[in-house]
CSV table of C-alpha atoms and ligand atoms in Angstrom, one decimal:
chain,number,residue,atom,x,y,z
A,1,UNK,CA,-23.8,-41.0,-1.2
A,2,UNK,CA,-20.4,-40.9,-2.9
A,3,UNK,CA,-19.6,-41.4,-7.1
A,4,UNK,CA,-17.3,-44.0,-5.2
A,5,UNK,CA,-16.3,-45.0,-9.2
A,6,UNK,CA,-12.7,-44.4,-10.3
A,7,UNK,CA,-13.2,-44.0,-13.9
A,8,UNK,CA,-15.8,-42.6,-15.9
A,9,UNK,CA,-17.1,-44.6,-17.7
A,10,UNK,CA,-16.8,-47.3,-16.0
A,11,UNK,CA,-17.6,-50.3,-18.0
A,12,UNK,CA,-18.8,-54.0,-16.5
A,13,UNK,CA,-19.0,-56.9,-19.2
A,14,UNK,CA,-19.3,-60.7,-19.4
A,15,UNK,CA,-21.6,-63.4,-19.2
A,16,UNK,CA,-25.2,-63.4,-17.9
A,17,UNK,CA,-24.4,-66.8,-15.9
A,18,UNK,CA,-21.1,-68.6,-15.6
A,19,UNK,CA,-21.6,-72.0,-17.1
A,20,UNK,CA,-18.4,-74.0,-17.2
A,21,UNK,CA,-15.0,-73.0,-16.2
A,22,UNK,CA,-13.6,-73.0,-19.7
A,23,UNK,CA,-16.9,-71.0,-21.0
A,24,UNK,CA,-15.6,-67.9,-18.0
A,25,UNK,CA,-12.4,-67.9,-18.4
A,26,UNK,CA,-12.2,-67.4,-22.3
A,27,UNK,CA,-14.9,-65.0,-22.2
A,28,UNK,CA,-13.1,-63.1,-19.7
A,29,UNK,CA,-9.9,-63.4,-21.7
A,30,UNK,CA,-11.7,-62.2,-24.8
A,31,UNK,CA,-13.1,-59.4,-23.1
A,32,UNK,CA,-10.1,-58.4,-21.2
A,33,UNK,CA,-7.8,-58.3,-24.2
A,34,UNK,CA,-10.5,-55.6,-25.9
A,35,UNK,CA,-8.4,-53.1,-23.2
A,36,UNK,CA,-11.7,-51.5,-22.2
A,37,UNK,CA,-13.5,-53.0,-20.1
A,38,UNK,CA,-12.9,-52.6,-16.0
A,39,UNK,CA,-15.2,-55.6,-14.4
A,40,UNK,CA,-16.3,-59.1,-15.3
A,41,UNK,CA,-19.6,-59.7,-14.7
A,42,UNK,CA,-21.4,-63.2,-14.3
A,43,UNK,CA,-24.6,-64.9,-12.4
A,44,UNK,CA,-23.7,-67.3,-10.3
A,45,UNK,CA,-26.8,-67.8,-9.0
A,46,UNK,CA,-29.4,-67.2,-11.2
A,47,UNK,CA,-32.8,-66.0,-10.2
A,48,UNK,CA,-35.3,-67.3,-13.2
A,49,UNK,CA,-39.2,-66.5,-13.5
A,50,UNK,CA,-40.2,-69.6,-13.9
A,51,UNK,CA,-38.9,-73.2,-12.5
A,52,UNK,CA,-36.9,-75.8,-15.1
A,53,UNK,CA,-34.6,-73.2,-16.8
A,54,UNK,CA,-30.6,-73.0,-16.3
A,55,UNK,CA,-30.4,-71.6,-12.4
A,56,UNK,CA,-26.6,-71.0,-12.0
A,57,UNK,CA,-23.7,-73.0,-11.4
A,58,UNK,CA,-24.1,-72.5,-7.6
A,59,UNK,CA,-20.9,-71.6,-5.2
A,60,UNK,CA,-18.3,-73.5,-7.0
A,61,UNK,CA,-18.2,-71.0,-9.6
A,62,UNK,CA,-16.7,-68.2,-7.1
A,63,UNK,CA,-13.5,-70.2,-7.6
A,64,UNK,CA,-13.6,-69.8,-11.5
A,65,UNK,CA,-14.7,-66.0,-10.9
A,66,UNK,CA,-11.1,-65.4,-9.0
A,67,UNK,CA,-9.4,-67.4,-10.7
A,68,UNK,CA,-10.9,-65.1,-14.3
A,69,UNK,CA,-9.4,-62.3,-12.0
A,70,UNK,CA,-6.1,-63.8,-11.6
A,71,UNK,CA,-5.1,-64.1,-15.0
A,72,UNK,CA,-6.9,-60.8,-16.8
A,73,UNK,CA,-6.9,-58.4,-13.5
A,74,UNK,CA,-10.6,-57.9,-14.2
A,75,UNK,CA,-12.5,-56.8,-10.7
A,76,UNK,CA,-15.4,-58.7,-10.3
A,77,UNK,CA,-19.1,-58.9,-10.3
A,78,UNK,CA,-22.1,-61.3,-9.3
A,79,UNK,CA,-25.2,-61.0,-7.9
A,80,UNK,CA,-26.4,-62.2,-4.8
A,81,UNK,CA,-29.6,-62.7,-3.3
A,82,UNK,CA,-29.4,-64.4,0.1
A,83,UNK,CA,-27.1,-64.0,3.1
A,84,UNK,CA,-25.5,-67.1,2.6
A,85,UNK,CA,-24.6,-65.9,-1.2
A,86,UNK,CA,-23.4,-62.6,0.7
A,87,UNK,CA,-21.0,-64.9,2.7
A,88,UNK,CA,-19.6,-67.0,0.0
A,89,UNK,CA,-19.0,-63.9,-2.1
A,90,UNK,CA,-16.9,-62.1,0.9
A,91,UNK,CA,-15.0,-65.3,1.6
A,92,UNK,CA,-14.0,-65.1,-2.4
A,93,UNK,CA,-13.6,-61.5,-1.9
A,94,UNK,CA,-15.2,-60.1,-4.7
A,95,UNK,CA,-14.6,-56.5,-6.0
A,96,UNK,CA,-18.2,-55.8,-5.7
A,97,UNK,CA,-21.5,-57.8,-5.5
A,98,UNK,CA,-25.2,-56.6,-6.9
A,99,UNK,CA,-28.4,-56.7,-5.8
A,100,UNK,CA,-31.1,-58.5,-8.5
A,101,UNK,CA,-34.0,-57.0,-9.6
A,102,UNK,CA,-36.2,-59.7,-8.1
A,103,UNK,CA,-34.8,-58.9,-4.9
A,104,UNK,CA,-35.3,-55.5,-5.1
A,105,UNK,CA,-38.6,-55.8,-4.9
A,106,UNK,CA,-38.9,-57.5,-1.9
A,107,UNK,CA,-37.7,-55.8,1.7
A,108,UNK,CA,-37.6,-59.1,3.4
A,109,UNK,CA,-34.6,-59.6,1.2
A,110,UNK,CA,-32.8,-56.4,0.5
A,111,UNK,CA,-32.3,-56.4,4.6
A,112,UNK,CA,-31.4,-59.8,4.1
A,113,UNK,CA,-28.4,-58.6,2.2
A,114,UNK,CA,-28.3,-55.2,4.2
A,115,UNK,CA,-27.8,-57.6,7.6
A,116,UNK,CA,-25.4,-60.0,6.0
A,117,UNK,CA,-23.2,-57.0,4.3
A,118,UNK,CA,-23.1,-55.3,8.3
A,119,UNK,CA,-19.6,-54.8,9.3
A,120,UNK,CA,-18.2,-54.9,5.6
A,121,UNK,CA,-17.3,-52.1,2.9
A,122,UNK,CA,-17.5,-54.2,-0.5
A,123,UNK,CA,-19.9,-51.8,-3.0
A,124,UNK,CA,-22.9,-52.9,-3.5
A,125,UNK,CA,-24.9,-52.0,-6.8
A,126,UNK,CA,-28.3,-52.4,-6.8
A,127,UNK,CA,-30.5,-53.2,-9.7
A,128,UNK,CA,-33.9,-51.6,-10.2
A,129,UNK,CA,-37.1,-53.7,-8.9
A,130,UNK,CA,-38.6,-55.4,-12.2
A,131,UNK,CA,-41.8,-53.1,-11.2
A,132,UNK,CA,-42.0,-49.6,-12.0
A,133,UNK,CA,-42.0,-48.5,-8.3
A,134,UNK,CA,-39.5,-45.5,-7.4
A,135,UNK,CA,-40.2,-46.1,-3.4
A,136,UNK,CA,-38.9,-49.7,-3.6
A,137,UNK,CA,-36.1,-48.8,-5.1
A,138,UNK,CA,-34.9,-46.0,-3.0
A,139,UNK,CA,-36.0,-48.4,0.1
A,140,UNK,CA,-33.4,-50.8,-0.7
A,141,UNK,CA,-30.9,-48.1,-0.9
A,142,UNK,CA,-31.3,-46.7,2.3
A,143,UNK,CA,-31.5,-50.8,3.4
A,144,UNK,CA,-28.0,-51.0,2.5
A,145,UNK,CA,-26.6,-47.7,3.4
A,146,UNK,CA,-28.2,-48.2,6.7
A,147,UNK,CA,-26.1,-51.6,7.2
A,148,UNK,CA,-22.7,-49.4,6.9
A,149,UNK,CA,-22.2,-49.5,3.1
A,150,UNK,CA,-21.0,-46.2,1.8
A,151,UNK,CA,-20.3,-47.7,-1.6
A,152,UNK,CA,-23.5,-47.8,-3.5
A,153,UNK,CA,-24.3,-47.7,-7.2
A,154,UNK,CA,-27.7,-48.3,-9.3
A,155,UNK,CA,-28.1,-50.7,-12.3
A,156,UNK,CA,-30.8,-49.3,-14.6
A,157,UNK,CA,-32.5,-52.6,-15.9
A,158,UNK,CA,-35.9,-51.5,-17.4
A,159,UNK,CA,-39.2,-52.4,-15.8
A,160,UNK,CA,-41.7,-55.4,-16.8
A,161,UNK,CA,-44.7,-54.0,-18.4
A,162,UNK,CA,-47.6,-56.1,-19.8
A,163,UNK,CA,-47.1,-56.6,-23.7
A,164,UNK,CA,-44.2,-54.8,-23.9
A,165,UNK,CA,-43.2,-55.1,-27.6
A,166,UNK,CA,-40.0,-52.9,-28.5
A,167,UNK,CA,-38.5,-54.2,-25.6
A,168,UNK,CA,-38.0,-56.8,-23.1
A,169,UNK,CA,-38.1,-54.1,-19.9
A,170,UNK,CA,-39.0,-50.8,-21.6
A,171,UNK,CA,-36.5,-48.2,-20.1
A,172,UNK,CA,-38.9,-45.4,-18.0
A,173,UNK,CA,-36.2,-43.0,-17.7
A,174,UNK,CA,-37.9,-40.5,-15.9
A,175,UNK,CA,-37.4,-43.3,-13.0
A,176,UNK,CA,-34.2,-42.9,-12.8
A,177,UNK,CA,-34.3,-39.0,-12.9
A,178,UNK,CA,-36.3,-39.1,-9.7
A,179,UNK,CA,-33.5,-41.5,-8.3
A,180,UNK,CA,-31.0,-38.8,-9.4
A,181,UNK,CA,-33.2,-36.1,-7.8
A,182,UNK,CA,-33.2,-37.9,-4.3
A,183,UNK,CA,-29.3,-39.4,-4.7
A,184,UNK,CA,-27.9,-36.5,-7.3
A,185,UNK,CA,-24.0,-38.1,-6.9
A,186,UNK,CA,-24.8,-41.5,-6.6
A,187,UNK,CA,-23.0,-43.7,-9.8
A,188,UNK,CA,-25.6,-45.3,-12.3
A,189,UNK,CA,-25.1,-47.6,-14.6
A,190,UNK,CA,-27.1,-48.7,-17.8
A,191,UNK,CA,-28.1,-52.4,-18.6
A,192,UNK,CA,-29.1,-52.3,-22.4
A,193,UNK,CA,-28.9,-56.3,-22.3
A,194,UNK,CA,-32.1,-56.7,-20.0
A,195,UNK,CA,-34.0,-53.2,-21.2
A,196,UNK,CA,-33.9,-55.1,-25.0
A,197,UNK,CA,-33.9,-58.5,-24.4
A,198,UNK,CA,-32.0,-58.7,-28.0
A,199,UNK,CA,-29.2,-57.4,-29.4
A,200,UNK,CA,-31.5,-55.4,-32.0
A,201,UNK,CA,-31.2,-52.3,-30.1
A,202,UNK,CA,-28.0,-52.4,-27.6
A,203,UNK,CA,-26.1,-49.5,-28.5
A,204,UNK,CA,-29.2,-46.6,-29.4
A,205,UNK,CA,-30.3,-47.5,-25.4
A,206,UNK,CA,-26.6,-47.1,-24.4
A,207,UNK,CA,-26.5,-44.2,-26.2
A,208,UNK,CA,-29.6,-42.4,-24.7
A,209,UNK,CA,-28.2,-43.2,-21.6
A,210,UNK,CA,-24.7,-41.8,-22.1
A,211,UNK,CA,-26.5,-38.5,-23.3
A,212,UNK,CA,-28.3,-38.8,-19.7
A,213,UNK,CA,-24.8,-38.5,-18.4
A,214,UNK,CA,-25.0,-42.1,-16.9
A,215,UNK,CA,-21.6,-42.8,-15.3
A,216,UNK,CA,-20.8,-46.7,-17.1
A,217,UNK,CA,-22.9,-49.7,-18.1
A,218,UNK,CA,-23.1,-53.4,-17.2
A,219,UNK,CA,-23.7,-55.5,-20.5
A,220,UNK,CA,-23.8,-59.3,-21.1
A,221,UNK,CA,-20.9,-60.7,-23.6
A,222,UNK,CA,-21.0,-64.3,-24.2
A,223,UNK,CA,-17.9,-66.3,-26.1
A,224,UNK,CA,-21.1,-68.1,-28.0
A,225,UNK,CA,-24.2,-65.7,-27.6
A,226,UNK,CA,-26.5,-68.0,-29.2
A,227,UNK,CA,-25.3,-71.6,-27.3
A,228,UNK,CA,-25.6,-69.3,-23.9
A,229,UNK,CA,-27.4,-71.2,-21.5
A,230,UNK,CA,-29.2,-68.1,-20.5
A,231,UNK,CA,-30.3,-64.9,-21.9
A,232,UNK,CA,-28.6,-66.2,-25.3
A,233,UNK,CA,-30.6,-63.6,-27.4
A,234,UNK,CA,-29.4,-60.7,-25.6
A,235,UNK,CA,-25.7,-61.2,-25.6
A,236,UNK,CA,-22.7,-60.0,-27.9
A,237,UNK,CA,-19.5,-61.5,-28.4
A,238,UNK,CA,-16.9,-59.7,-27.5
A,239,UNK,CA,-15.9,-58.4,-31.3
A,240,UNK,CA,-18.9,-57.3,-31.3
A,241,UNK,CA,-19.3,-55.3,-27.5
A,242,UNK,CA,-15.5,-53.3,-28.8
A,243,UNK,CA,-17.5,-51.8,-31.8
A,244,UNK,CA,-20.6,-50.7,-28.7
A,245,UNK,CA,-18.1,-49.4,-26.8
A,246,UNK,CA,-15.9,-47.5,-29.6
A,247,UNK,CA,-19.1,-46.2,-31.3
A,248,UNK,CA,-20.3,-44.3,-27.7
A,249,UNK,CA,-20.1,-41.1,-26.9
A,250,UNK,CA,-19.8,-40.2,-23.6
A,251,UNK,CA,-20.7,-36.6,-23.2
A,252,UNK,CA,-19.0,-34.2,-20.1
A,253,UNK,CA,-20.9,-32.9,-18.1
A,254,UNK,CA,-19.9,-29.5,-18.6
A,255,UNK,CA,-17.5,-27.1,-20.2
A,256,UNK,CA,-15.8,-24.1,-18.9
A,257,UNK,CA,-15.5,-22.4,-22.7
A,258,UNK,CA,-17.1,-18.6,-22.5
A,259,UNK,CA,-18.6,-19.3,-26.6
A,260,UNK,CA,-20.5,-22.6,-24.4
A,261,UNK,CA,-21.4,-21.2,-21.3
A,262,UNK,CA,-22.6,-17.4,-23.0
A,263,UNK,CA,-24.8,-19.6,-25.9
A,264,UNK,CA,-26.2,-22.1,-23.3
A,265,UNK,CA,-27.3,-18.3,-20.7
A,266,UNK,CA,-28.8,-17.1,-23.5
A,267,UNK,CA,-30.9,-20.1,-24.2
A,268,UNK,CA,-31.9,-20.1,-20.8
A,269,UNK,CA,-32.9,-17.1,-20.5
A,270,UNK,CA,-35.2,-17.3,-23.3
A,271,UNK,CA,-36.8,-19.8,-21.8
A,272,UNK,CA,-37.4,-18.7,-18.1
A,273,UNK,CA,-39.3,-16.1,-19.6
A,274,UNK,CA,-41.4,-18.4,-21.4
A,275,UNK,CA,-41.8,-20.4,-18.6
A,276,UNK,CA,-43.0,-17.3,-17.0
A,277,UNK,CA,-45.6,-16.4,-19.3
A,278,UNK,CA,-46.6,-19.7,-19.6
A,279,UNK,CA,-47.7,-20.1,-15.7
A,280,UNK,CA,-49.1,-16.9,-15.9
A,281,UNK,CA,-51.4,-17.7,-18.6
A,282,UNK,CA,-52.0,-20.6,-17.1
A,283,UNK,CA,-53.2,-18.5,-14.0
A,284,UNK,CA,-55.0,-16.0,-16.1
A,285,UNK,CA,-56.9,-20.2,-17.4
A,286,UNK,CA,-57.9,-20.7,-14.1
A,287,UNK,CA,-59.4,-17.5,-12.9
A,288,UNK,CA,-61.8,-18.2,-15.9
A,289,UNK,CA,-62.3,-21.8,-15.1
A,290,UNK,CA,-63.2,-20.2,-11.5
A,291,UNK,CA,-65.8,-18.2,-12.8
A,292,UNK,CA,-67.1,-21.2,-15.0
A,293,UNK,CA,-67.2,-22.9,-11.5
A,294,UNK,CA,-69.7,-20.0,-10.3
A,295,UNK,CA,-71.9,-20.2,-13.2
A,296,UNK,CA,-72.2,-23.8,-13.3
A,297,UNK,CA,-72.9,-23.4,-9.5
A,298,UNK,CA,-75.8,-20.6,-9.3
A,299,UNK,CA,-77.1,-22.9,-12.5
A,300,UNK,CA,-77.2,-26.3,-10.6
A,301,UNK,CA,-75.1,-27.5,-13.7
A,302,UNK,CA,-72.5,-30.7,-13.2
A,303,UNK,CA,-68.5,-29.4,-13.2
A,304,UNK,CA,-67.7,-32.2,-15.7
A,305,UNK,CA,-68.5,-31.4,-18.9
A,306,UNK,CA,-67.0,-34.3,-20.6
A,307,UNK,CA,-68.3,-33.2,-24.5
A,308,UNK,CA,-66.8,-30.0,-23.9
A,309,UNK,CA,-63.6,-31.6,-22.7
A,310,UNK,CA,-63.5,-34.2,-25.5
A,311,UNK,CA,-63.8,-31.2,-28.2
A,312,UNK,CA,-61.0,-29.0,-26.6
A,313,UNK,CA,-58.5,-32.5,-26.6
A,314,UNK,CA,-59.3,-33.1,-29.9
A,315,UNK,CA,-58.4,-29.9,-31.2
A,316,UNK,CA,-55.7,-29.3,-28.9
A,317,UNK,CA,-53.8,-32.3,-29.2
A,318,UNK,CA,-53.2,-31.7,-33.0
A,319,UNK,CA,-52.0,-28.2,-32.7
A,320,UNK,CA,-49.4,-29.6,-30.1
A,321,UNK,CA,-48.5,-32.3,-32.9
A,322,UNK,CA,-47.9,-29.1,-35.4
A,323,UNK,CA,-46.3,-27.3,-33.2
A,324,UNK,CA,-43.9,-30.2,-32.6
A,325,UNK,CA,-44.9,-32.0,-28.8
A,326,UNK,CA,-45.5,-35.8,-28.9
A,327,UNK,CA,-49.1,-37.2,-28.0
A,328,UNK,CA,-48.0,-38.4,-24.9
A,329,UNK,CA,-46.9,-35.1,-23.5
A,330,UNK,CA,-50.4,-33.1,-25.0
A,331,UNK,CA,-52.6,-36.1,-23.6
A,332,UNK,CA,-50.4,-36.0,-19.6
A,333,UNK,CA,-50.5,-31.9,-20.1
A,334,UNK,CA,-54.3,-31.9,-21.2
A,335,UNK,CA,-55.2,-34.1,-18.3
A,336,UNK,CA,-52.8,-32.3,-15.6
A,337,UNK,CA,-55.0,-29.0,-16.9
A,338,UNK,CA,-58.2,-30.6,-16.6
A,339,UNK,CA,-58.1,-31.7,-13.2
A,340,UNK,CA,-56.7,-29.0,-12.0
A,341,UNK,CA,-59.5,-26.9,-13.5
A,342,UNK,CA,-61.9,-29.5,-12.1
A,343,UNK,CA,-60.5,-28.9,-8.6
A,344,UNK,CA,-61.0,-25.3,-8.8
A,345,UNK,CA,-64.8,-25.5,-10.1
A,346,UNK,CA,-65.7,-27.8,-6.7
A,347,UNK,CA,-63.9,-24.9,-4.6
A,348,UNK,CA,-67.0,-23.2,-3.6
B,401,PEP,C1,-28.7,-60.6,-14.8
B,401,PEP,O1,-28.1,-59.6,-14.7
B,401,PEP,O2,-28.4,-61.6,-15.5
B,401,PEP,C2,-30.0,-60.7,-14.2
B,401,PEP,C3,-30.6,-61.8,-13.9
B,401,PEP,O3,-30.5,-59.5,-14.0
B,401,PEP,P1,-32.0,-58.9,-13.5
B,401,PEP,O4,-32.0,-59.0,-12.1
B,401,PEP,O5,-31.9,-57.5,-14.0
B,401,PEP,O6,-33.0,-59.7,-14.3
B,402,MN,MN1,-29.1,-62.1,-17.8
C-alpha cells in the first residue's frame, strides 16, 4: 500500500452535504480562493442515524460537484455507500470517492463497494467504522485492495462511545497506530469536524494529529455554518478554516542534522537501558510471585488476594501520579502486572 498522495499535507475541505447549487459552488469558491486547500469535499448522499433528518441531495448533485471543479480546479470528494452510488460517481468521474463510517462497519457493504470499484483505479479513502473495532477496519481495506484498488487512504473520524462528553467521537489514537503498524505507508488523514462535533476544539485535535505525522486532513467548511442543513455545529467558514490551516504545524518526519540525530541516539540509548532494567525487574517480580504461588499452594490458600491487591493499587497508583504517569496508564500497567502474576501462581 502506496502514500499514493502528491502533497503533504494534503488538505480536503467543504461542506458536510451539498444542499443547493448556489450553497456548493460559493463555498467551493471561498474555499478555493484561500490557495490552500487541494480537494472539495461534500455528501451527496448522506447516511443519518436516525430517519427525518436532511439525507442528501441525491445524484443530481454530482453535476454541481463537477461543475465546483470546473471553475476552482478543486479534485473532488463524496462518499458513497452503495454500488449504484459507485456508478454515478465514476460516470461523473470524481477524483476520488470515500467509504462512510457506517459502511465500514458492515462487510456486506464494503464488498458492495469493493465489487462495484472492480476494474477501476479511482482512490478510495475509507473512513473508520463508528465502533472501536481495529479488525473491521483493516477488513474493509483489504475488501478494497482485493477489488484492484492500489490507491487507498484512511479517514480518522473518532469512534462512538456511550456518554462521550468532550467529544462527539472521542479520537482513540492508539487505533490508528495499530492501523499504521499493519499498513506503515498507507496515507491518513484526520477528521477533527466528526471527532468534536463543534468547532470548540478543531484545531488542538488537528494538531495532535499533525504531531502523529498524519499525512492531511478532511474538514467540513460551510459558507453559513450555523444555517447548514447538516452537521451545522461542527463547521467553519472558510475565514475561519485559513486561520486552522495557517496556525498548523506539520512536523517532518525526520532530519538528517548530526546536533538532531546525535541528541535524539543519546536519548535512546538511555532509555533502552531502562527498558532493560525495567523487564528484568519485572522478571526478578515474578520469580517471587512464583514462589508466592508455592506457598499459597502447599497452604491450600486462594491465588487471589484481592485486599492485598487493593492496598498495593492504592499506594502504587499515587507514586506513579508523583512520579509524573497518568491514572490511566498506572491502572492498565497495575492490571497487565496482576494478571500476569495471577497466571503464574495457577502454573503448578
Ligand atoms: C461526513 O463526512 O459528513 C460523514 C457523514 O461522515 P461519517 O461517516 O464519518 O459520519
Ligand atoms: Mn458531516
Amino acid at each position: 500500500m502506496q502514500n499514493f498522495l502528491t502533497k503533504k499535507p494534503f488538505l480536503v475541505a467543504g461542506p458536510c452535504s451539498v444542499e443547493t447549487e448556489e450553497q456548493l459552488l460559493d463555498t467551493a469558491k471561498q474555499i478555493a480562493a484561500l490557495n490552500r486547500v487541494d480537494a472539495l469535499r461534500a455528501g451527496i448522499w448522506k447516511p443519518r442515524t436516525r430517519p427525518g433528518n436532511f439525507e442528501g441531495i441525491g445524484t443530481k448533485g454530482l453535476s454541481w460537484l463537477v461543475q465546483a471543479r470546473k471553475e476552482t480546479g478543486l479534485k473532488i470528494i463524496t462518499e458513497v455507500a452503495t454500488a449504484k452510488q459507485v456508478e454515478d460517481a465514476l460516470h461523473f468521474e470524481l477524483d476520488y470517492v470515500w467509504i462512510g463510517a457506517r459502511s465500514t462497519v458492515n462487510p456486506f457493504c464494503v464488498q458492495e463497494i469493493a465489487d462495484a470499484l472492480k476494474g477501476t483505479k479511482i482512490p478510495v479513502f475509507i473512513k473508520n467504522p463508528v465502533n472501536p473495532d481495529v479488525e473491521l477496519w483493516l477488513g474493509a481495506v483489504e475488501r478494497i485492495a482485493n477489488a484492484g484498488i492500489d490507491k487507498i487512504g484512511l479517514i480518522h473520524r473518532g469512534f462512538s462511545s456511550i456518554g462521550a462528553a468532550e467529544f462527539r467521537n472521542p479520537p482513540l489514537w492508539h487505533i490508528v497506530l495499530e492501523m499504521k503498524k499493519r499498513f506503515p505507508t498507507i496515507p491518513v488523514l484526520i477528521d477533527p469536524s466528526h471527532i468534536c462535533g463543534s468547532r470548540e476544539f478543531l484545531f488542538d485535535i488537528a494538531q495532535y494529529a499533525c504531531n502523529l505525522n498524519y499525512d492531511g486532513m478532511i474538514i467540513e467548511s460551510h459558507r453559513n455554518p450555523d444555517q447548514a442543513w447538516s452537521d451545522a455545529k461542527q463547521q467553519v467558514t472558510p475565514a475561519r478554516l485559513a486561520e486552522i490551516i495557517d496556525g498548523l504545524t506539520w512536523r517532518k518526519e525526520s532530519e538528517d542534522s548530526s546536533e538532531f540525530q546525535n541528541k535524539l541516539t543519546h536519548f535512546r540509548q538511555h532509555i533502552d537501558q531502562i527498558d532493560n532494567e525495567l523487564i528484568s525487574l519485572l522478571g526478578k517480580r515474578i520469580q517471587i510471585s512464583k514462589e508466592i504461588g508455592k506457598l499459597k499452594y502447599e497452604h491450600n490458600i486462594t491465588v487471589l488476594q484481592a485486599n492485598r491487591w487493593h492496598e498495593i493499587e492504592a499506594r502504587l497508583i499515587n507514586f506513579g501520579i508523583k512520579k509524573g504517569l497518568s491514572n490511566e496508564f498506572m491502572i492498565k500497567y497495575l492490571e497487565a502486572i496482576h494478571l500476569e502474576s495471577i497466571r503464574v501462581q495457577n502454573q503448578d
